[in-house]
Structures are given as C-alpha cells and as structure tokens.
CSV table of C-alpha atoms in Angstrom, one decimal:
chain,number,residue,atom,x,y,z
N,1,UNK,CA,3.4,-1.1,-3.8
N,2,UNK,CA,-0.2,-1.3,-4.1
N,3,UNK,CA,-1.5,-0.2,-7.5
N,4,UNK,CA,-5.1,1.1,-8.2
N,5,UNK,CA,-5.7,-1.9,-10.2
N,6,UNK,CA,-5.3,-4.3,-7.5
N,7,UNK,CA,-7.6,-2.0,-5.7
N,8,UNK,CA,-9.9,-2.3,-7.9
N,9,UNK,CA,-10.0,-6.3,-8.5
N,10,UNK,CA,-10.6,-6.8,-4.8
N,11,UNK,CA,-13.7,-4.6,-4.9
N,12,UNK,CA,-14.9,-6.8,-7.2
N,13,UNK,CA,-14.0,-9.7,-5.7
N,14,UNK,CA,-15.7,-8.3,-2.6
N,15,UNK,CA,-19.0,-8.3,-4.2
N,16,UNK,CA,-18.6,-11.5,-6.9
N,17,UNK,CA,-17.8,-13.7,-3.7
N,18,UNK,CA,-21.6,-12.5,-2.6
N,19,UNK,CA,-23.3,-12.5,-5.6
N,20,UNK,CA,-21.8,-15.8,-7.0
N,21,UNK,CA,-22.8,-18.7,-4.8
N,22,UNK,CA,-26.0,-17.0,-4.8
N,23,UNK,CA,-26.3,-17.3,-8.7
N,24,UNK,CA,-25.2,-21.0,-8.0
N,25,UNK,CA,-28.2,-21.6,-5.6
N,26,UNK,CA,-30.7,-20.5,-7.7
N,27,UNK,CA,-29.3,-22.5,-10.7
N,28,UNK,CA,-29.3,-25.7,-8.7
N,29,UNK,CA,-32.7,-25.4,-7.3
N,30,UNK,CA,-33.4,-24.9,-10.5
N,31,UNK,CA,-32.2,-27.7,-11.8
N,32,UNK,CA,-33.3,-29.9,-9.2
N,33,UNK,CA,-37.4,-28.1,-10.0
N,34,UNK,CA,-36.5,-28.8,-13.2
N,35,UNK,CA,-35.7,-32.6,-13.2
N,36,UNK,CA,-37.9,-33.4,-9.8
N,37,UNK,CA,-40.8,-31.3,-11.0
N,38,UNK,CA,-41.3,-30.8,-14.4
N,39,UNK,CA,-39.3,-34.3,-15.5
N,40,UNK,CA,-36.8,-32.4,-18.1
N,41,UNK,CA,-39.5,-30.0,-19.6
N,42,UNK,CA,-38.1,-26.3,-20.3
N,43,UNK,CA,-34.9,-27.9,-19.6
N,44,UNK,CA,-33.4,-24.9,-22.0
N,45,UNK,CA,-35.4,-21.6,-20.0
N,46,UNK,CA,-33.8,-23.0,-16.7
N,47,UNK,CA,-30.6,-23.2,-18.7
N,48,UNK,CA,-30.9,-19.3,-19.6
N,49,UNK,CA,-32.3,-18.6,-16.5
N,50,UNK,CA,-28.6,-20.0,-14.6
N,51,UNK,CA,-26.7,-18.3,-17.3
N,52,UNK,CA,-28.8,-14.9,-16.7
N,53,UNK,CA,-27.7,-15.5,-12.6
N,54,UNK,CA,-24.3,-16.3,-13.3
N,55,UNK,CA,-24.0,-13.3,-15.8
N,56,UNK,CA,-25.9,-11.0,-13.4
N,57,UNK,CA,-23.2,-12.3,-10.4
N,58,UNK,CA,-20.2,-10.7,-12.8
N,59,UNK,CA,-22.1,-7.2,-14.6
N,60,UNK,CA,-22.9,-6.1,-11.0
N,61,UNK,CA,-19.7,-6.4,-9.5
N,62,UNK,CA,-17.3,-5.4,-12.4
N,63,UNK,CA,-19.5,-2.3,-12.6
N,64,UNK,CA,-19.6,-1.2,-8.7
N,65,UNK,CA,-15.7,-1.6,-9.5
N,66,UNK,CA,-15.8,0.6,-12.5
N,67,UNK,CA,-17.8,3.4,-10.3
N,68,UNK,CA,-15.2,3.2,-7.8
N,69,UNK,CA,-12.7,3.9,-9.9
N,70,UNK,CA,-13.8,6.5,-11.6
N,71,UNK,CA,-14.5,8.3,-8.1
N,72,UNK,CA,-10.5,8.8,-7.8
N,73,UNK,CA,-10.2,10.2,-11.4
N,74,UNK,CA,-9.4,13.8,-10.1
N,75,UNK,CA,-7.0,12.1,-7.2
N,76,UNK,CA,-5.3,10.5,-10.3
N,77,UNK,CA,-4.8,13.2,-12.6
N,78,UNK,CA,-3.7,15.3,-9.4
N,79,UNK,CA,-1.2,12.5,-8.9
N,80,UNK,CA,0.2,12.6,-12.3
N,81,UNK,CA,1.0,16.0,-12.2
N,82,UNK,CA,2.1,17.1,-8.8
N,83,UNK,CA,2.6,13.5,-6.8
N,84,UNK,CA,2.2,13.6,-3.1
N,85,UNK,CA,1.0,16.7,-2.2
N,86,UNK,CA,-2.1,17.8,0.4
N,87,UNK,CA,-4.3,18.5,-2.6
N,88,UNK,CA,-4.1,15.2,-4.0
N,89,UNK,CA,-4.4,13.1,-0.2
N,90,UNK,CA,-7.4,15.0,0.5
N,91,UNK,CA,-8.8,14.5,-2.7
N,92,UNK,CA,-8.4,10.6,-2.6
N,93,UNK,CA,-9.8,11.0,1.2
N,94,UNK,CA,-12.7,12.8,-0.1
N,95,UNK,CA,-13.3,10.3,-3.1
N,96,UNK,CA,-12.9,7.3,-0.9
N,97,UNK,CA,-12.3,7.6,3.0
N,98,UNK,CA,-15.5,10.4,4.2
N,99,UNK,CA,-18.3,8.3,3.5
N,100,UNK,CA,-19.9,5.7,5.9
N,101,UNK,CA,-17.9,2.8,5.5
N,102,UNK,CA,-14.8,3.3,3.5
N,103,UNK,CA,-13.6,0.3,1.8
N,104,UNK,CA,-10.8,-0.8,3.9
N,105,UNK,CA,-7.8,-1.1,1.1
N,106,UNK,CA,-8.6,2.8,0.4
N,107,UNK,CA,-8.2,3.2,3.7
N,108,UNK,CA,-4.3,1.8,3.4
N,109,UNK,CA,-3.7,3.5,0.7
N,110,UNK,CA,-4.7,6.5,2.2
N,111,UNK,CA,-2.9,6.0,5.4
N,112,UNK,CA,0.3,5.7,2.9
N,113,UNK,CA,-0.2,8.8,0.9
N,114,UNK,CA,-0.4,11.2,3.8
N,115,UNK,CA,2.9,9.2,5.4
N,116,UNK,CA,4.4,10.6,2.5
N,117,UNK,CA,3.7,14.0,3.3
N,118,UNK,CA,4.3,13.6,6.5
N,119,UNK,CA,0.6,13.9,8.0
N,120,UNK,CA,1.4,11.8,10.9
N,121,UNK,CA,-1.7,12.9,12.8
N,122,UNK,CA,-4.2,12.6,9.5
N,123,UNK,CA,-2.4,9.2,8.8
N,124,UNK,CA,-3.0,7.9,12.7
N,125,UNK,CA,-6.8,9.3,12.9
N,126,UNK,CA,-6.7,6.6,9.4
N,127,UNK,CA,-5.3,3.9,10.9
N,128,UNK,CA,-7.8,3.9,13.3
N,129,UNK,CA,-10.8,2.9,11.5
N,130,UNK,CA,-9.1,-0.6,10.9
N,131,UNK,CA,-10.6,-1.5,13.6
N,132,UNK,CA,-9.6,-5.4,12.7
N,133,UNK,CA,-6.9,-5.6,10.2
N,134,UNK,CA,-8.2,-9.3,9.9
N,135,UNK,CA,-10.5,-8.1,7.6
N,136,UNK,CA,-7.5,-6.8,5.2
N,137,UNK,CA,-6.3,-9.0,2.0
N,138,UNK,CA,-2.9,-10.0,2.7
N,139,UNK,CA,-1.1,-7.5,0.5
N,140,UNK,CA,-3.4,-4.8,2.3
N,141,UNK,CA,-2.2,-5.9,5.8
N,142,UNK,CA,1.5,-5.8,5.0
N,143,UNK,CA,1.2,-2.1,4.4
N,144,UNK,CA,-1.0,-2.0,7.4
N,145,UNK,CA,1.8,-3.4,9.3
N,146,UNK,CA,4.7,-1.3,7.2
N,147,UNK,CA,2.7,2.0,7.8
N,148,UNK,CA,2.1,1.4,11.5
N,149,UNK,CA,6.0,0.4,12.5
N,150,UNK,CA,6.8,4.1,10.0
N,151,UNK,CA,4.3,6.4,11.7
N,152,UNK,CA,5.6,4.8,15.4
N,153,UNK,CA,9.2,5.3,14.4
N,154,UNK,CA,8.8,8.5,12.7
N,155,UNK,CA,7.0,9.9,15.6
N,156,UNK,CA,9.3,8.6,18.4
N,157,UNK,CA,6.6,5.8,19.5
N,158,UNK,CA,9.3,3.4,19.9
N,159,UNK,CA,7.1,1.1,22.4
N,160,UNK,CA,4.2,1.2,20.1
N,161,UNK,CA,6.6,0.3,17.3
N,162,UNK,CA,8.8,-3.0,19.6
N,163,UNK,CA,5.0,-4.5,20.1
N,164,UNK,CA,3.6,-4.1,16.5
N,165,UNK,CA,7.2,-5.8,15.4
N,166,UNK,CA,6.5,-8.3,18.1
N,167,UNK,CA,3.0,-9.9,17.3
N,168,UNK,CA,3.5,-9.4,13.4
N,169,UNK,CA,6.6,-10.1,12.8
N,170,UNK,CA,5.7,-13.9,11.5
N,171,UNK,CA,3.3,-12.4,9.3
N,172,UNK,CA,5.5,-9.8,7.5
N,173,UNK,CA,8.5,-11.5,6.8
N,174,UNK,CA,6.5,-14.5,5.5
N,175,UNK,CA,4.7,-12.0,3.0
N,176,UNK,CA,7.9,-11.0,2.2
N,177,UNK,CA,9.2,-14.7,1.8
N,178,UNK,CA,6.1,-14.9,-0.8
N,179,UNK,CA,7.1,-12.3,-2.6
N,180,UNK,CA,10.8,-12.8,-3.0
N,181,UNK,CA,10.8,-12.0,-6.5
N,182,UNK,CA,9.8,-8.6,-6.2
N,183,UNK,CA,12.8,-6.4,-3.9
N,184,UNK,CA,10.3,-3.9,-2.9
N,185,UNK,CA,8.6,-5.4,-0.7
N,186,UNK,CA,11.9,-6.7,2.0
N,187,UNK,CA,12.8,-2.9,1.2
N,188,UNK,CA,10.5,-1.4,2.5
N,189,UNK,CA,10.0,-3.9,5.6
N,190,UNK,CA,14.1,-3.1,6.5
N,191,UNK,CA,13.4,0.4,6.5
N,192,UNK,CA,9.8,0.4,8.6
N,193,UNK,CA,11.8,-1.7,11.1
N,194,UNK,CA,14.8,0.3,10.3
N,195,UNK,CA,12.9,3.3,11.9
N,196,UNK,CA,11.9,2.1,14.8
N,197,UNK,CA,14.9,1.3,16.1
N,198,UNK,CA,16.4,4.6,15.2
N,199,UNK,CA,13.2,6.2,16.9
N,200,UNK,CA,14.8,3.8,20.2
N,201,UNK,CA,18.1,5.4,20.0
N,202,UNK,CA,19.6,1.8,18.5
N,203,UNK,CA,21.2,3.0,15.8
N,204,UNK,CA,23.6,0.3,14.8
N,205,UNK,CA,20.5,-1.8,14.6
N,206,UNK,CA,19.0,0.6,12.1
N,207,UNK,CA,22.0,0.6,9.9
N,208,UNK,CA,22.0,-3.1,10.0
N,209,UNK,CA,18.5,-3.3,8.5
N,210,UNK,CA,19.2,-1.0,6.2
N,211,UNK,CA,22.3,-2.5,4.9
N,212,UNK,CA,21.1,-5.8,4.6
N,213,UNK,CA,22.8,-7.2,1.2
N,214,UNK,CA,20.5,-5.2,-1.3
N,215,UNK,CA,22.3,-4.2,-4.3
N,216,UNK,CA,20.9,-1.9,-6.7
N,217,UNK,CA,20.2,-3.4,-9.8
N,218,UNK,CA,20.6,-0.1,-12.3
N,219,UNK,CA,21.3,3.6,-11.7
N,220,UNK,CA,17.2,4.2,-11.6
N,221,UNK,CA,16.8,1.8,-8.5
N,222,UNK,CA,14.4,4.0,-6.5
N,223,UNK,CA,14.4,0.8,-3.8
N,224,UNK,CA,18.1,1.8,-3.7
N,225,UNK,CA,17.4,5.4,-3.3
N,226,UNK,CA,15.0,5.1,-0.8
N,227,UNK,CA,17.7,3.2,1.3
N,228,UNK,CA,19.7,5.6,0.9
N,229,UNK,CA,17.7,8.9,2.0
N,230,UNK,CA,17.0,6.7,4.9
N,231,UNK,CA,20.7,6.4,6.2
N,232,UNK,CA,20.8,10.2,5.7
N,233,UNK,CA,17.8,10.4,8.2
N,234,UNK,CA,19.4,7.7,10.8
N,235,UNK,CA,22.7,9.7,10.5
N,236,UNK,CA,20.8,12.9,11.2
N,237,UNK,CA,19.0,11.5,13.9
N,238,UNK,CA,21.9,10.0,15.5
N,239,UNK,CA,23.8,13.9,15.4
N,240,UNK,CA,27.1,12.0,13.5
N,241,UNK,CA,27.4,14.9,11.0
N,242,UNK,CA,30.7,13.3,9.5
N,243,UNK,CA,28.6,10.6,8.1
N,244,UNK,CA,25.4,12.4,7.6
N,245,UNK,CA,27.4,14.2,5.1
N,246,UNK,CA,28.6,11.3,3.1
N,247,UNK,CA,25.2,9.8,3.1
N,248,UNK,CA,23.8,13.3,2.2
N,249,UNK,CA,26.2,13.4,-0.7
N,250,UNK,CA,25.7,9.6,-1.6
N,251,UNK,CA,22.3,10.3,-1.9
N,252,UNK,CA,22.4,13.3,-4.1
N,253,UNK,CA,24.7,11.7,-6.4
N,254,UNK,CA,22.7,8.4,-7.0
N,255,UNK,CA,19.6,10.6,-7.7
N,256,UNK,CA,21.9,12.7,-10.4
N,257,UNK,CA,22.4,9.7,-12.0
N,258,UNK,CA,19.0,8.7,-12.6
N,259,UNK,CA,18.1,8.5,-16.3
N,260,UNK,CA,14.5,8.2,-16.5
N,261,UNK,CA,11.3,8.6,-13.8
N,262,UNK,CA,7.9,7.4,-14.0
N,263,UNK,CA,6.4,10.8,-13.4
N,264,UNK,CA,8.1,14.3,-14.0
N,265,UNK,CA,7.9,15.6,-11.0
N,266,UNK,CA,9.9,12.3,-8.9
N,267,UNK,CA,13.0,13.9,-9.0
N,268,UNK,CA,12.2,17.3,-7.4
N,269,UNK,CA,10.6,14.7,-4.5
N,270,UNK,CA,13.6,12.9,-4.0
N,271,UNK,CA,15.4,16.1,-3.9
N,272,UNK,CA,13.2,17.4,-1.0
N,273,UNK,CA,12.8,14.0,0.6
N,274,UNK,CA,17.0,14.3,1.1
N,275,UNK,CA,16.8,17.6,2.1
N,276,UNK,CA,14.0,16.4,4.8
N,277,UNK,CA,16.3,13.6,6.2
N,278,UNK,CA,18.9,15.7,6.3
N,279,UNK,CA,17.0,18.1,9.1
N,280,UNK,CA,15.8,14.7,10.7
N,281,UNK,CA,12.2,15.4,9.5
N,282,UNK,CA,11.7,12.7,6.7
C-alpha cells in the first residue's frame, strides 16, 4: 500500500518543514533591515537574498530525498526480479533500517516486507524501534496498526492483538473511511482483524470480516485473492478440511484466471502463499 514514492515525499517534507520557516525568518528580518534600516536601499540584493533562502529550503531537501532513494536501488532491482524474498528484506534493512536512526516510514515498510516472508521475530524486533507511533504520518500508522494486529494473530498473540484492536480501532477505520475510494485499504484492515480472531479460536468472527460485501471487480483482483488465501488459512486453522478444500480450490482457480501481474514472479507467490495457508503457516 505504501509506494516508494510516497516514501520519498515525506522525507522531504521532513526536512522542507525545517528548512522553510527558517528561509522565511531570514527574509523577513530582512525585509524589516531593509525598510527600518537602510529606508528601501538594496531593496533588490535583499530580494535575491530571500529567493536564494527559499531556493536553498527546497535544493537541500529534494536532494537528501534523492540520496535516500538511490540507497534502496539494489532492494528495488532485487524486488523486481524475485519479490519477497530474504535477500531483498535484508537488503532494504541494510539500506535503510542499520544505521542510527532509521527514518521511521522505512521502518514500516520494513516491518511489512519481512511479514511477507514470514519473519515474525525480524518483523517484531522492527516494530520495536517505533517507540511512539505518534511520530508516524497517518498512512504510516495504519500499516503500523495493520502489521501489529497480523504479526499478533499470526503468532497466536490473541491478547496482544484484542488490545491493539481496542485503543486503535477509531483510528483505523476512520483511515479507512478517508480512503474509501481505494478497496485496499478496508481489505486489508478485515483480514488483520480477521486474523486475530482466528488466532482466538473465533472463527465465525473471522469469516465474517472476511466476507464483508467485497466484490471483485475483474478476474486480476489481487484484494480478492488475498481474501481468499485468507479463508483457506482460517479453514486450516479451524481443522474443517471439507471447507478448506473448497477454499483451497477457490483460490487456485481465481489465481488461474488471472490475465496479467505487475511483476513476473506474482503468480508463483500466490501459488506458494495458498500452499502456506493450506498447512496453516501463511
């Protein structure tokens, strides 16, 4: 859900929203010198002096933004050739994460890549530098939030999981009310929820999360997919093998109509990520 790019514009948001007001001080106390001191004269040198400041408040930041970028070109030409595998999380950790302050929107990001290789104890030790999630964006918080209620429901911390839904709740479905034009987003908030109750035995919950009126909207839905490899793991987890089989074979046969993935390699994922379910290990 989170792209690069957005990554990207926050970091230099981070440091325009310093350098900025501080290009806006010097060009009024400028002015003011200007006008109180010198009655008018050099009027145009204090003007190219405020445009200097104001051009020096955008060059810095867009270029610490262009640097950090370019530290994840490996991670990204890793990604576009194999997807989630260890080689390309540790590589993004590497790049962004083991240095002395990590910016904290890597650190998400991070904390989702690993969940999708199932590096539950990598993706906790994560989570745990966000020492404040206050300090997050919005956008960065919900997956804060989404990854937390996964990693607690995929790793049987169902208490953990019932206390995270409890004081955030408010917060992540009004993200979700935000964003209402964009189905990923309530997605992905059924199934984190979705998973904590199956990780609590309340199955029927689960299923009613999961079915929760989404529709797919053509036969490459991936939010659809992901639904449905979900059910497959509930059912699995649940030991109803009757309907884990139908939800194994709904799955497969969805994913063998797909016509078209972003990367090459997304189907051999979604193959394994159905054969995961299936064993309960998604």
């Amino acid at each position: 859900m989170t792209s690069e790019s957005y990554i990207t514009k926050l970091y230099f948001k981070k440091y325009f929203l310093i350098l900025f007001p501080i290009a806006l001080i010097i060009s009024g106390a400028g002015f003011f010198f200007c006008f109180l001191a010198m009655d008018g004269k050099h009027l145009s040198a204090f003007i190219l002096m405020c445009i200097f400041c104001i051009g020096i408040s955008l060059i810095i930041p867009a270029s610490l933004a262009h640097e950090d970028k370019k530290k994840g070109t490996e991670a990204y030409r890793l990604f576009r050739s194999e997807g989630f595998t260890c080689s390309f999380c540790d590589t993004y950790r590497k790049a962004y994460i083991n240095s002395e302050n990590p910016f904290p929107p890597h650190i998400v990001m991070c904390v989702a890549y690993y969940m999708r290789i199932s590096e539950y104890d990598t993706a906790s030790m994560l989570l745990n530098k966000i020492e404040n999630h206050s300090i997050l964006d919005s956008h960065s918080r919900f997956i804060y939030f989404l990854e937390m209620l996964t990693l607690c429901g995929k790793t049987g911390n169902w208490s953990r999981g019932e206390e995270i839904r409890r004081k955030n709740i408010g917060f992540i479905q009004n993200y979700v009310r935000k964003k209402k034009n964009n189905p990923e987003y309530r997605v992905n908030m059924s199934i984190a929820l979705a998973l904590v109750d199956c990780s609590h035995g309340r199955y029927a919950d689960a299923f009613t999360l999961l079915n929760s009126g989404y529709r797919p909207k053509d036969k490459n839905d991936e939010n659809f997919l992901n639904i449905l490899i979900n059910a497959v793991y509930i059912y699995s987890q649940a030991k109803n093998d009757e309907n884990l089989h139908n939800a194994i074979h709904n799955a497969v046969t969805f994913l063998n109509n797909f016509t078209e993935f972003d990367f090459p390699w997304r189907k051999d994922y979604y193959k394994e990520q159905i054969r995961k379910a299936s064993k309960g290990t998604l």
